[in-house]
Coordinates of C-alpha atoms in Angstrom, one line a residue:
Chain S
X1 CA 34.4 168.8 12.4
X2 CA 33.1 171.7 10.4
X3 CA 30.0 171.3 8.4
X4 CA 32.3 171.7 4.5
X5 CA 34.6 169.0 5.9
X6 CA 31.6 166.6 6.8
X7 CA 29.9 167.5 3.6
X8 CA 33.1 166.2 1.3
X9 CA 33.5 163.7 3.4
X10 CA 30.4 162.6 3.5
X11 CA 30.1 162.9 -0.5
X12 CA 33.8 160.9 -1.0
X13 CA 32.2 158.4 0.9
X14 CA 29.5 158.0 -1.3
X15 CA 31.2 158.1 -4.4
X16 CA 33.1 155.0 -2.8
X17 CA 30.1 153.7 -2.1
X18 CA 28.7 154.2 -5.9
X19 CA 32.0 153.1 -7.4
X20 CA 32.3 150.1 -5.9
X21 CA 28.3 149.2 -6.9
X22 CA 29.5 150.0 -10.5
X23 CA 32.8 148.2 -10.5
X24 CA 30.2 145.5 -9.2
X25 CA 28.5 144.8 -12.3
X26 CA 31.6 145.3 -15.0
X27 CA 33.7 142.7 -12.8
X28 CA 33.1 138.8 -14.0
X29 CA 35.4 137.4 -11.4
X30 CA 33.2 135.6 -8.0
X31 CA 35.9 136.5 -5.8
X32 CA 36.3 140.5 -7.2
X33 CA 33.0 140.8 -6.4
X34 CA 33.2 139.4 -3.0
X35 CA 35.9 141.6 -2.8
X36 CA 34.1 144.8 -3.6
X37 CA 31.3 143.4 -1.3
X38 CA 33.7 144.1 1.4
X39 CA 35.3 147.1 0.5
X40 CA 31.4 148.7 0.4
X41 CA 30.5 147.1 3.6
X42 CA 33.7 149.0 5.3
X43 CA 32.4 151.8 3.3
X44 CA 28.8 151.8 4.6
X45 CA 30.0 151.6 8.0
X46 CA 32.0 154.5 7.8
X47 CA 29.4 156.5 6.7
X48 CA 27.4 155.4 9.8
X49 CA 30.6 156.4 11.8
X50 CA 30.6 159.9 9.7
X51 CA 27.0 160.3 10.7
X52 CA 27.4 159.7 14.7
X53 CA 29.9 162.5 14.4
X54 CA 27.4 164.6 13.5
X55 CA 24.4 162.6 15.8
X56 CA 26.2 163.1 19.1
X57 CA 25.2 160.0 20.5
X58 CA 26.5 156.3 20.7
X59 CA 24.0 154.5 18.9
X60 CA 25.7 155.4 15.3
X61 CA 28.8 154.2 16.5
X62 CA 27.7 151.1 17.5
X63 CA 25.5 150.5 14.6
X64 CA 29.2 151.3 12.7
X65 CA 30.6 148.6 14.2
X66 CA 27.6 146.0 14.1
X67 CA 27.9 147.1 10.2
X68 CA 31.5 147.0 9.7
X69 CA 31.7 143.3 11.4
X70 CA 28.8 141.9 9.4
X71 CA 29.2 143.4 6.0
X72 CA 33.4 143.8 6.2
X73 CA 33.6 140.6 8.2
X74 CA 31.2 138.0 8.3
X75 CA 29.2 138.1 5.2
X76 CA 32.5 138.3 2.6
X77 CA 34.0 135.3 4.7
X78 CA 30.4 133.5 4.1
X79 CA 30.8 134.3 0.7
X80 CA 34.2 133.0 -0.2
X81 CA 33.4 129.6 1.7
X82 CA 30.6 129.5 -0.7
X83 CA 32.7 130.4 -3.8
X84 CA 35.8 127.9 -2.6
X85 CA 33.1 125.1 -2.6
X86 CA 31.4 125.4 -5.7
X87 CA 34.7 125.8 -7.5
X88 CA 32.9 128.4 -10.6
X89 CA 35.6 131.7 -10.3
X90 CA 33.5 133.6 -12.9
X91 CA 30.2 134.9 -14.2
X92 CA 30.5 133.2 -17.1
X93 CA 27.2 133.8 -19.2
X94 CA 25.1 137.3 -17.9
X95 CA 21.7 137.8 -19.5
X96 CA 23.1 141.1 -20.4
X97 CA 26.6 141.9 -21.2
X98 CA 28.9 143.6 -20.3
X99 CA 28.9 146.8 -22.0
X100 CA 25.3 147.0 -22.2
X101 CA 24.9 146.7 -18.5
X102 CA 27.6 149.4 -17.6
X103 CA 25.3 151.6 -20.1
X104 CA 22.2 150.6 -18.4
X105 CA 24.1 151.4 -15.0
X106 CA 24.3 154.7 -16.2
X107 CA 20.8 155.2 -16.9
X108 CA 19.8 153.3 -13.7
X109 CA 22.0 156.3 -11.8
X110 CA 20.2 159.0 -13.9
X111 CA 17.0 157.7 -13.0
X112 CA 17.7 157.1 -9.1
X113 CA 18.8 161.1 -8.9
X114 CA 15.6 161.9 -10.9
X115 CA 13.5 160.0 -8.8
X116 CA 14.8 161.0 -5.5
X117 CA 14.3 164.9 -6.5
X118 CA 11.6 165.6 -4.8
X119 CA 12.9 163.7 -1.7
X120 CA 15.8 165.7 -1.7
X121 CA 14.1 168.8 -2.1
X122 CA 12.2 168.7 1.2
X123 CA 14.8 169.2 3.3
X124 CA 18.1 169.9 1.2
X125 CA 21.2 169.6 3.9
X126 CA 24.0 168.1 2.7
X127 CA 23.1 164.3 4.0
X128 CA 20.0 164.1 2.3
X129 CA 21.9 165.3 -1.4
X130 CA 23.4 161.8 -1.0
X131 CA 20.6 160.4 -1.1
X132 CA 20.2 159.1 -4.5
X133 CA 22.9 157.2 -4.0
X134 CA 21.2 154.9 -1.9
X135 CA 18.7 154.4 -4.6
X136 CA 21.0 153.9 -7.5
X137 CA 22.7 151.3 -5.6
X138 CA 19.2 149.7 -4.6
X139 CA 18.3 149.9 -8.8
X140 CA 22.3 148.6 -9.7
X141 CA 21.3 145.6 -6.7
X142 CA 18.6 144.9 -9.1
X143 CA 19.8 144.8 -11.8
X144 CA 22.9 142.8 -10.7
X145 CA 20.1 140.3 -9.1
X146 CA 18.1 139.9 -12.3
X147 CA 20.6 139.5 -14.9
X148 CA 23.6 137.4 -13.4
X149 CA 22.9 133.5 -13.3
X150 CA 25.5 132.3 -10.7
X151 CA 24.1 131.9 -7.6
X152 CA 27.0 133.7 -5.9
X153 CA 26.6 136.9 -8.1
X154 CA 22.8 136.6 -7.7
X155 CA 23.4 136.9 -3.5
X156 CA 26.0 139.2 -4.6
X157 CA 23.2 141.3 -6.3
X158 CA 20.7 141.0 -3.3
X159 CA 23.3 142.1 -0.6
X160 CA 23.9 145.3 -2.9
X161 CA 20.5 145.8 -2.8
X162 CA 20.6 145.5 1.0
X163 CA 23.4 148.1 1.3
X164 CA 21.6 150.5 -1.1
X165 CA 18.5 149.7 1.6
X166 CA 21.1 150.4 4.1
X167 CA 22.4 153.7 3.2
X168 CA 19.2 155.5 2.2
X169 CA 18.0 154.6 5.7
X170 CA 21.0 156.3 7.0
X171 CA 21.1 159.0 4.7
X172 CA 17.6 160.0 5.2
X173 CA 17.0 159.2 8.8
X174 CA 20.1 159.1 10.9
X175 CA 19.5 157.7 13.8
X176 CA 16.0 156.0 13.9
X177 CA 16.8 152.8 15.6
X178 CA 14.0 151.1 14.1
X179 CA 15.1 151.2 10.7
X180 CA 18.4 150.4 11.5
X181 CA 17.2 147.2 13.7
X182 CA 15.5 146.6 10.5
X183 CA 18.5 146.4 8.2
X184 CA 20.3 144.5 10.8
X185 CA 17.7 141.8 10.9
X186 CA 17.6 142.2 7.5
X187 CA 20.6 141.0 7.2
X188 CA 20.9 138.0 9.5
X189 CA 18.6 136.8 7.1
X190 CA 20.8 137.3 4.2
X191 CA 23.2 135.1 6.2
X192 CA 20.7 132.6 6.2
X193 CA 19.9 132.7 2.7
X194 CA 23.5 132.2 1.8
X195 CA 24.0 129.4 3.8
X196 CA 20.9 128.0 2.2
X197 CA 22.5 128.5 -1.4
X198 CA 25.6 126.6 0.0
X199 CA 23.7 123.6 1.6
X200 CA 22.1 123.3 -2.2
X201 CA 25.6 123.4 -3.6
X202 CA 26.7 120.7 -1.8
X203 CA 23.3 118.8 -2.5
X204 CA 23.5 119.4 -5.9
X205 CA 27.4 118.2 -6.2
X206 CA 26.7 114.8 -4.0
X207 CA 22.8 114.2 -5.7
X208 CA 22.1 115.2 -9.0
X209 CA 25.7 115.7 -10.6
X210 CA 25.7 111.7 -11.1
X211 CA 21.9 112.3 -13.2
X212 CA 22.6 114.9 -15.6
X213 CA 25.3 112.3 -17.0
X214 CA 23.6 109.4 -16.9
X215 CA 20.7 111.6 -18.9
X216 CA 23.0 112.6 -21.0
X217 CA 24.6 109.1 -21.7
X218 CA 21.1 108.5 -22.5
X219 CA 20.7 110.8 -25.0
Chain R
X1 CA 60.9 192.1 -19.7
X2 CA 57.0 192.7 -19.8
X3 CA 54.9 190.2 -18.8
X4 CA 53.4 189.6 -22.2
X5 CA 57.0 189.0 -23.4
X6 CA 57.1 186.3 -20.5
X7 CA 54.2 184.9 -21.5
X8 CA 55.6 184.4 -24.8
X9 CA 58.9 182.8 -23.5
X10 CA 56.9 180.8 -21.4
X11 CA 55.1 179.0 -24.9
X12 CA 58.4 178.8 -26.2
X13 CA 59.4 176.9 -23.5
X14 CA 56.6 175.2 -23.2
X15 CA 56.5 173.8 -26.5
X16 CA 60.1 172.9 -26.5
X17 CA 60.0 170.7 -22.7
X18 CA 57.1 169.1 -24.6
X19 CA 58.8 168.3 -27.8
X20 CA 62.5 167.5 -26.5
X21 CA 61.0 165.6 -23.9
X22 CA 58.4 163.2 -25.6
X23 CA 61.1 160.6 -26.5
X24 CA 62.4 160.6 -23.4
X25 CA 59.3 159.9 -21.8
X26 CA 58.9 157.0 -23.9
X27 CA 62.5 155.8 -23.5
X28 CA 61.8 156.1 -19.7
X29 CA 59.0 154.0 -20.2
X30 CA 60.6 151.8 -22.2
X31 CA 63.2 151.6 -19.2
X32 CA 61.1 151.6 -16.0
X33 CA 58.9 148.0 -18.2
X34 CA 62.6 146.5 -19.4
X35 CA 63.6 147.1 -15.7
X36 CA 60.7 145.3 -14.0
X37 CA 61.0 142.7 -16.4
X38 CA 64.3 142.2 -15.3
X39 CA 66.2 143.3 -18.6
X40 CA 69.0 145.9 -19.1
X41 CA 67.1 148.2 -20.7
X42 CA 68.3 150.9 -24.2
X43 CA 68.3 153.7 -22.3
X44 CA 66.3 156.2 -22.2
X45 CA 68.0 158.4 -25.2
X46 CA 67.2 155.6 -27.8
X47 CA 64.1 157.0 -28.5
X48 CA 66.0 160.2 -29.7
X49 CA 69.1 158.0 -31.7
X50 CA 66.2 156.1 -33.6
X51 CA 64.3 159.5 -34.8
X52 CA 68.1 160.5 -35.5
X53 CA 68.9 157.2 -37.4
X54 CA 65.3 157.7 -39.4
X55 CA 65.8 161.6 -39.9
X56 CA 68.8 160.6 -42.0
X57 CA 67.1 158.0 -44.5
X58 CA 64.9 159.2 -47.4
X59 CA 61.6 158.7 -47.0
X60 CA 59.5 156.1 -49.6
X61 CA 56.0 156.5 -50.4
X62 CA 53.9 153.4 -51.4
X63 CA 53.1 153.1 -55.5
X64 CA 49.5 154.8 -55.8
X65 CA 49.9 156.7 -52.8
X66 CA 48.5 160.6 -52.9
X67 CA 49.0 163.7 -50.9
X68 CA 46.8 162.1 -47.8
X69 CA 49.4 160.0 -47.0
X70 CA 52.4 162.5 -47.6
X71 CA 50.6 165.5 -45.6
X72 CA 49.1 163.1 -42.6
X73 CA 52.6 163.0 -40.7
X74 CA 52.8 167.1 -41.0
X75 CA 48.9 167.5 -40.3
X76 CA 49.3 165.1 -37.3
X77 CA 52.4 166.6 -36.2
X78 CA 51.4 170.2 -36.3
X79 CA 48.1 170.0 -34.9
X80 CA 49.5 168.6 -31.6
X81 CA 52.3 171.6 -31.5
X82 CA 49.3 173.6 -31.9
X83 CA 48.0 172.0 -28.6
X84 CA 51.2 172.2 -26.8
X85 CA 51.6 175.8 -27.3
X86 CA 48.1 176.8 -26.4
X87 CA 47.6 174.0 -22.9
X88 CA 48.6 175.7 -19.8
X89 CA 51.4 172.8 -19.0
X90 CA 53.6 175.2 -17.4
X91 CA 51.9 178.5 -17.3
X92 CA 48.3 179.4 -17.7
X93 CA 49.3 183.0 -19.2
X94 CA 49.4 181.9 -23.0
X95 CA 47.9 184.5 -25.5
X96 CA 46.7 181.8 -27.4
X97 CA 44.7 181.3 -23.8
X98 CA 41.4 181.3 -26.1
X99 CA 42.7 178.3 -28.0
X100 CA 43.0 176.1 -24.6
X101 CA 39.5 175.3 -24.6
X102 CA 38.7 171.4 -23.7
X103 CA 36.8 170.8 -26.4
X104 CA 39.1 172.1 -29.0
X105 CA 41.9 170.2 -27.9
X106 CA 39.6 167.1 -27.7
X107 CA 39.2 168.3 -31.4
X108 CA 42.5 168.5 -32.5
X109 CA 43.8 165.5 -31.0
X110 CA 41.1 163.8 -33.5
X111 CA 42.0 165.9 -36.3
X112 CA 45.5 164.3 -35.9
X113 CA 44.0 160.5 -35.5
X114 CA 41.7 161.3 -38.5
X115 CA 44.5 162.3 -40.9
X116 CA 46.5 159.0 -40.0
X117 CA 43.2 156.9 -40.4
X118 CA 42.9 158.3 -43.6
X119 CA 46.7 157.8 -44.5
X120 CA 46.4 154.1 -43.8
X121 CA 43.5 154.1 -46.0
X122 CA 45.3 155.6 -48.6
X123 CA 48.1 153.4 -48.8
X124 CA 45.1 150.5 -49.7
X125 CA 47.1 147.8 -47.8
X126 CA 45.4 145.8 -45.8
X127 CA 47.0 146.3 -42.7
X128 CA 46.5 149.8 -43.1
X129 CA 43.2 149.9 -43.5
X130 CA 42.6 147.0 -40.6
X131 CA 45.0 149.4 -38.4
X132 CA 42.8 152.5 -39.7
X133 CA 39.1 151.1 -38.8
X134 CA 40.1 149.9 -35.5
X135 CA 41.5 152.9 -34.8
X136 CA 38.6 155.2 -35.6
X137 CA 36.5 152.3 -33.6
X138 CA 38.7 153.2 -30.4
X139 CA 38.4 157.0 -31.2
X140 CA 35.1 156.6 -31.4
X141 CA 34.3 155.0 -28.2
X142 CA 37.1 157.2 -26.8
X143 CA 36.1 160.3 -27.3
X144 CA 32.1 160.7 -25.9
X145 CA 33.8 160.0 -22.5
X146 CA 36.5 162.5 -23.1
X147 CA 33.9 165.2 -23.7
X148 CA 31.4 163.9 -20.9
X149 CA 34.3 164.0 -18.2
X150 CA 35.4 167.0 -19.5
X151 CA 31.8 168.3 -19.2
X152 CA 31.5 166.8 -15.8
X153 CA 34.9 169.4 -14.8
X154 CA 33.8 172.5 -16.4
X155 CA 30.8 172.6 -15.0
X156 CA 31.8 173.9 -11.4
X157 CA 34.2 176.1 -13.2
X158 CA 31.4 177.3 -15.2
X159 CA 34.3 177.6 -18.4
X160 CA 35.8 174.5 -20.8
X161 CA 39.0 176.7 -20.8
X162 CA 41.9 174.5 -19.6
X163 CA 43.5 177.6 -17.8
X164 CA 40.3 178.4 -15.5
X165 CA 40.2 174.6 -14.8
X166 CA 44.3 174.7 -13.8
X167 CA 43.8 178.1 -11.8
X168 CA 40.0 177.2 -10.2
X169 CA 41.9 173.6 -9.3
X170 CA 44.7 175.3 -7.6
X171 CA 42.5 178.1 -6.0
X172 CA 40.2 175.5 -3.9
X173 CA 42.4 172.6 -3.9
X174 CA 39.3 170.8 -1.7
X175 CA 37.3 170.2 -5.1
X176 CA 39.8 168.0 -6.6
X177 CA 39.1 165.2 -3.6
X178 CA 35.6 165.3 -4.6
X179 CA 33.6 162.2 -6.1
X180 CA 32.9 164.4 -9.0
X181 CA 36.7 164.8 -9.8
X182 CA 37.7 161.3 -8.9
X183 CA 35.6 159.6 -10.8
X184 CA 36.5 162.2 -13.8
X185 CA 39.9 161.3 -13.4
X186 CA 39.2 157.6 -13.8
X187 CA 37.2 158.1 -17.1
X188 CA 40.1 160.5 -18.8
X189 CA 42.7 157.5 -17.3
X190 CA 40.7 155.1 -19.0
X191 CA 40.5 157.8 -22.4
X192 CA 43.9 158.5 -22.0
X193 CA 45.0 155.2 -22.0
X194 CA 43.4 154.0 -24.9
X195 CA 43.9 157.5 -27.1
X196 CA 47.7 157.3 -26.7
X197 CA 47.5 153.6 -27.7
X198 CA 48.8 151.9 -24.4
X199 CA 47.9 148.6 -22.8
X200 CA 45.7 146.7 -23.0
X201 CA 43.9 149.1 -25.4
X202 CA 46.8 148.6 -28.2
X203 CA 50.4 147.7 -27.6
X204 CA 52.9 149.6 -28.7
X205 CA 56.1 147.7 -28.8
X206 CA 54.3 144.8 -31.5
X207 CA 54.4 144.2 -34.9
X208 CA 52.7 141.0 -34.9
X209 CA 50.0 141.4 -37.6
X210 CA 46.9 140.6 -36.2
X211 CA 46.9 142.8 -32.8
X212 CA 48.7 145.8 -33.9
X213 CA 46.4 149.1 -34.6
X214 CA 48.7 152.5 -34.1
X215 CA 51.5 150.3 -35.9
X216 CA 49.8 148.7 -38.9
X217 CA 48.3 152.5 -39.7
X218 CA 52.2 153.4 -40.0
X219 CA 53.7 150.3 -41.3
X220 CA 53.8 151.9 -45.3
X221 CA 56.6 155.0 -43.5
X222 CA 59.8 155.1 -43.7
X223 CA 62.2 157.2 -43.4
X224 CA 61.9 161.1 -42.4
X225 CA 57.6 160.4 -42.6
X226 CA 58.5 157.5 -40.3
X227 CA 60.8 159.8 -38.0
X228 CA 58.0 162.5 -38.1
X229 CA 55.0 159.7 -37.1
X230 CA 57.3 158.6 -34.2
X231 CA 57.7 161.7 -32.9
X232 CA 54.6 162.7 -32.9
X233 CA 52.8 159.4 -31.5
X234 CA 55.3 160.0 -28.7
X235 CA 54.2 163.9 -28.6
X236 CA 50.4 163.3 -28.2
X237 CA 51.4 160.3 -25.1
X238 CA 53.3 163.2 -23.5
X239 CA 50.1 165.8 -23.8
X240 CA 47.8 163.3 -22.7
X241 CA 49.7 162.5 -19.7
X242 CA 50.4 166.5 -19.4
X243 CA 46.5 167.2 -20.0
X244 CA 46.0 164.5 -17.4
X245 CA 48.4 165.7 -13.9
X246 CA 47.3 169.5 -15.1
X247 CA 43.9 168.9 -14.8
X248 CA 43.7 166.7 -11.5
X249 CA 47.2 167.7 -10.5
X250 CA 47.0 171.6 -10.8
X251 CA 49.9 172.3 -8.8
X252 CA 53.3 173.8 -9.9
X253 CA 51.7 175.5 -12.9
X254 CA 52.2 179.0 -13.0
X255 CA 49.7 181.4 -13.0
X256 CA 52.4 184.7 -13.1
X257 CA 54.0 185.0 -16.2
X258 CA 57.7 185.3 -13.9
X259 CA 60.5 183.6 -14.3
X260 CA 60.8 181.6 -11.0
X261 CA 56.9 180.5 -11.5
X262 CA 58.1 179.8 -15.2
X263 CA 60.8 177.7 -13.6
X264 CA 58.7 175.6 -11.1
X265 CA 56.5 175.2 -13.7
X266 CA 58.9 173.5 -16.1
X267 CA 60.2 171.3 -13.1
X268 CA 56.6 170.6 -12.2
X269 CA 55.7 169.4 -15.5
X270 CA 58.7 167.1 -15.9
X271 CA 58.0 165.6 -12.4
X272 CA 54.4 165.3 -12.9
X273 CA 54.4 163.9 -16.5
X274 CA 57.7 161.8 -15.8
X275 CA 55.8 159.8 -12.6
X276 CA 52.8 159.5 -14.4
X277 CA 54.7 157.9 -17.0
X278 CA 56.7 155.6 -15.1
X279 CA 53.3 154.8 -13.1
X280 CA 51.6 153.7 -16.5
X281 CA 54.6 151.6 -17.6
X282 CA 54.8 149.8 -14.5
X283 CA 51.4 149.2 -14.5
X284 CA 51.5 147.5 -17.5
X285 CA 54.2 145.0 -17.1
X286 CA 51.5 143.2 -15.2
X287 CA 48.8 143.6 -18.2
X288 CA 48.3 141.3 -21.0
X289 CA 46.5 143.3 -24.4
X290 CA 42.7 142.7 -24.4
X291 CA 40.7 141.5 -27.2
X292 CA 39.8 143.9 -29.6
X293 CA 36.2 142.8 -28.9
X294 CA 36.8 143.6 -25.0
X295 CA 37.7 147.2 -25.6
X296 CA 34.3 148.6 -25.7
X297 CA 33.7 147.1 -22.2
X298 CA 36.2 149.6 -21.2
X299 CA 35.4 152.5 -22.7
X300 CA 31.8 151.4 -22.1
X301 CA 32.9 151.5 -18.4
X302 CA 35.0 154.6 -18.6
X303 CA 31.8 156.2 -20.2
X304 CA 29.4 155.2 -17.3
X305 CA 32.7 156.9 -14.8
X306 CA 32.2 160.1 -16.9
X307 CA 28.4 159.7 -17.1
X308 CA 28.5 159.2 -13.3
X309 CA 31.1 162.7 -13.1
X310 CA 28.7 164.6 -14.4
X311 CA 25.7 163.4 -12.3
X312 CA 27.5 163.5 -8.8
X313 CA 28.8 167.0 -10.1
X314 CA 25.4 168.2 -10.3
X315 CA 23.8 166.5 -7.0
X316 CA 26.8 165.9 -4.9
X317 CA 28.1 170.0 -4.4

């Protein structure tokens, strides 16, 4: 593959990968954003696949495919399970609205590429120009995390923050298996923490459902 | 013939695809929605009969009404003619070439909206003015993110003229897959859509009171006025659509002024404008119209696409 070729793929791929953080926050519907959860997952791993072109080796690859079956595959299904049994199919009262966070999404992405300047500037190939689009999806994560009050968009959030985590480490060092073992364990505990938010789901729909009324009957 | 006598056939031409072709385009939308929705359909010449039918009657001006509202129809009307004979639709050799900048078409499309805000105004009903502040209000949210996306395409051209963007477009054909460019040419989808006053910005086919906003600016015409504001509403969908495939879709348009380019170009054009059409139409028969309070969300959101064009055009090349 020729180095221009890479390059706009590598930089469609990103735009995917910035798009679907964007769409992430102006979306109210649970289940588009587990959608769009997906569809950055299958993203992310093909940038891992686009970068093993350019590695040589096996170990991209395989990371690819450890990323595409968690993040395209497991985690979505997860997800949905959780979102079929709480029953709430949108974000029905953000701390910020809409409109206002789409603008703040922009100035998030302003800041990310201002930040990671300097980064960039220390070694400017064509990989690391994509870098701040690892950060801005690590500040969008944020954001997404601290002003949605569903659970499921809150985990939603949190696993955008883990992709954003996840791309910067492959955008800035291809290849380093520690970082990569990182996000990987990194994510097994995501897995964990969502099955945690469904256990208290369920708890909360058989114990404390039956208090808030009588409390209320009360009142 | 010499080429600049080309050129000038080609503007000629140009203008009169445009113009003939506007109702059609609408009647073809009209067709491809009636079709999905299982009806029989008018045709898509009604369009044309009903600017025939309203050509014929005299036109009535409200009591109290002044020169705004008898000139808007003309001012609106000619400054989108203006457009079509400077754009590079089917040619990019127009001598009015220095006219075909982006941000004086942006311009004159608002000159147009501003002179049928103000007519509704002037007619001091109260549709009118309801259909002219929400109009402005959709303008106004409308048009930062036409002149940020623009922004965010003229800047690896290093020109706002429409004709560099058509000819640099066709030249590296590579650019137009880039993020830069595809996220452009969601924001100016977005624009588009709302500007020509399409689902589920504004729909075009009601009258019911309370929803309407292109309709309850025009609701005081009649007449020839009436004929002319039709015309014209379906004139500026047609540019935007035309603005829209030459910009992301530069191919077909001529760059020679010869008469086989001239040719492909018209057939390009009518191809290009006439899927994009049918696309849109279709597209809506599964849409229901937002609440007016909804719409900044997605001009917000078409803002942030343009916002995000012009950063990834900078970092991403």
């Amino acid at each position: 593959m020729s180095e221009s070729v890479y390059a706009q793929l590598l930089y469609l791929l990103c735009g995917g990968l910035l798009l679907a953080s964007v769409l992430m926050l102006w979306r109210r519907q649970l289940s588009a954003l587990i959608s769009l959860l997906t569809a950055q997952g299958v993203i992310l791993a093909g940038v891992a696949a686009l970068l093993g072109t350019q590695d040589g080796g096996l170990e991209l690859y395989a990371v690819a495919l450890g990323v595409l079956i968690l993040k395209g595959g497991v985690l979505p299904a997860v997800l949905r399970r959780v979102l079929a049994d709480t029953g709430a199919a949108r974000e029905t009262q953000p701390l910020v609205n809409v409109p206002a966070s789409l603008l703040a999404a922009a100035l998030l992405t302003l800041l990310a590429y201002a930040v990671s300047r300097p980064l960039v500037e220390l070694d400017p190939t064509p990989t690391t120009q994509a870098v701040p689009v690892g950060i801005a999806m690590v500040l969008l994560g944020f954001f997404l995390l601290v002003t949605r009050r569903r659970a499921l968009s809150q985990v939603a959030g949190f696993l955008l923050l883990d992709n954003g985590i996840a791309a910067t480490a492959f955008l800035v060092t291809a290849g380093v298996p520690v970082v990569v073992e990182l996000a990987v364990s990194m994510d097994l505990l995501l897995v964990v923490l969502v099955l945690q938010v469904l256990t208290a789901r369920l708890r909360a729909t058989f114990g404390s459902t039956d208090l808030d009324e009588l409390r209320e009957l009360r009142d | 013939m010499s080429a600049t006598t080309w050129a000038i056939v080609a503007v000629v031409v140009q203008v009169a695809v445009v113009v003939v072709g506007a109702p059609f385009l609408v009647g073809l939308m009209r067709q491809v929605r009636a079709r999905l929705e299982g009806r029989a359909g008018a045709g898509s010449a009604q369009p044309w009969r009903d600017l025939r039918k309203q050509l014929r009657k005299e036109p009535i001006a409200p009591e109290g009404s002044t020169i705004v509202f008898a000139a808007a129809p003309f001012v609106l009307l000619s400054s989108l003619l203006l457009i079509t004979a400077a754009a590079p639709f089917i040619a990019t050799t127009s001598p009015l070439d220095g006219v075909a900048d982006l941000y004086a078409v942006v311009s004159l499309l608002l000159l147009g909206s501003v002179a049928l805000a103000l007519a509704g105004l002037d007619t001091g009903s109260a549709f009118g003015g309801m259909g002219s502040s929400r109009a402005v209000t959709v303008a106004a949210l409308a048009e930062p993110t036409l002149l940020v996306a623009g922004f965010a395409l003229s800047v690896r051209v290093g020109s706002s003229n429409l004709a560099s963007l058509v000819e640099h477009g066709q030249r590296a054909p590579s650019t137009i897959l880039s993020p830069a460019t595809l996220l452009a040419a969601v924001a100016l989808w977005i624009v588009v859509v709302a500007e020509a006053g399409r689902l589920p910005v504004d729909n075009p086919s009601t009258h019911l009171e309370l929803t309407m906003i292109h309709e309850a600016m025009i609701l005081e015409y009649a007449g020839r006025d009436l004929a002319v504001v039709e015309l014209a509403s379906a004139v500026r969908l047609a540019i935007l659509l035309s603005l829209w495939g030459t910009l992301f879709l530069p191919w077909g348009v001529a760059t020679t002024a010869a008469p086989g380019a001239l040719a492909l170009g018209v057939v390009g054009l009518v191809a290009k404008v006439s899927v994009l059409g049918a696309v849109l139409a279709a597209a809506e028969v599964f849409m229901a119209k937002w609440r007016l309070f909804r719409v900044p969300e997605l001009l917000a959101g078409s803002f942030l696409f343009g916002v995000l064009a012009v950063s990834s055009s900078f970092f991403l090349a």
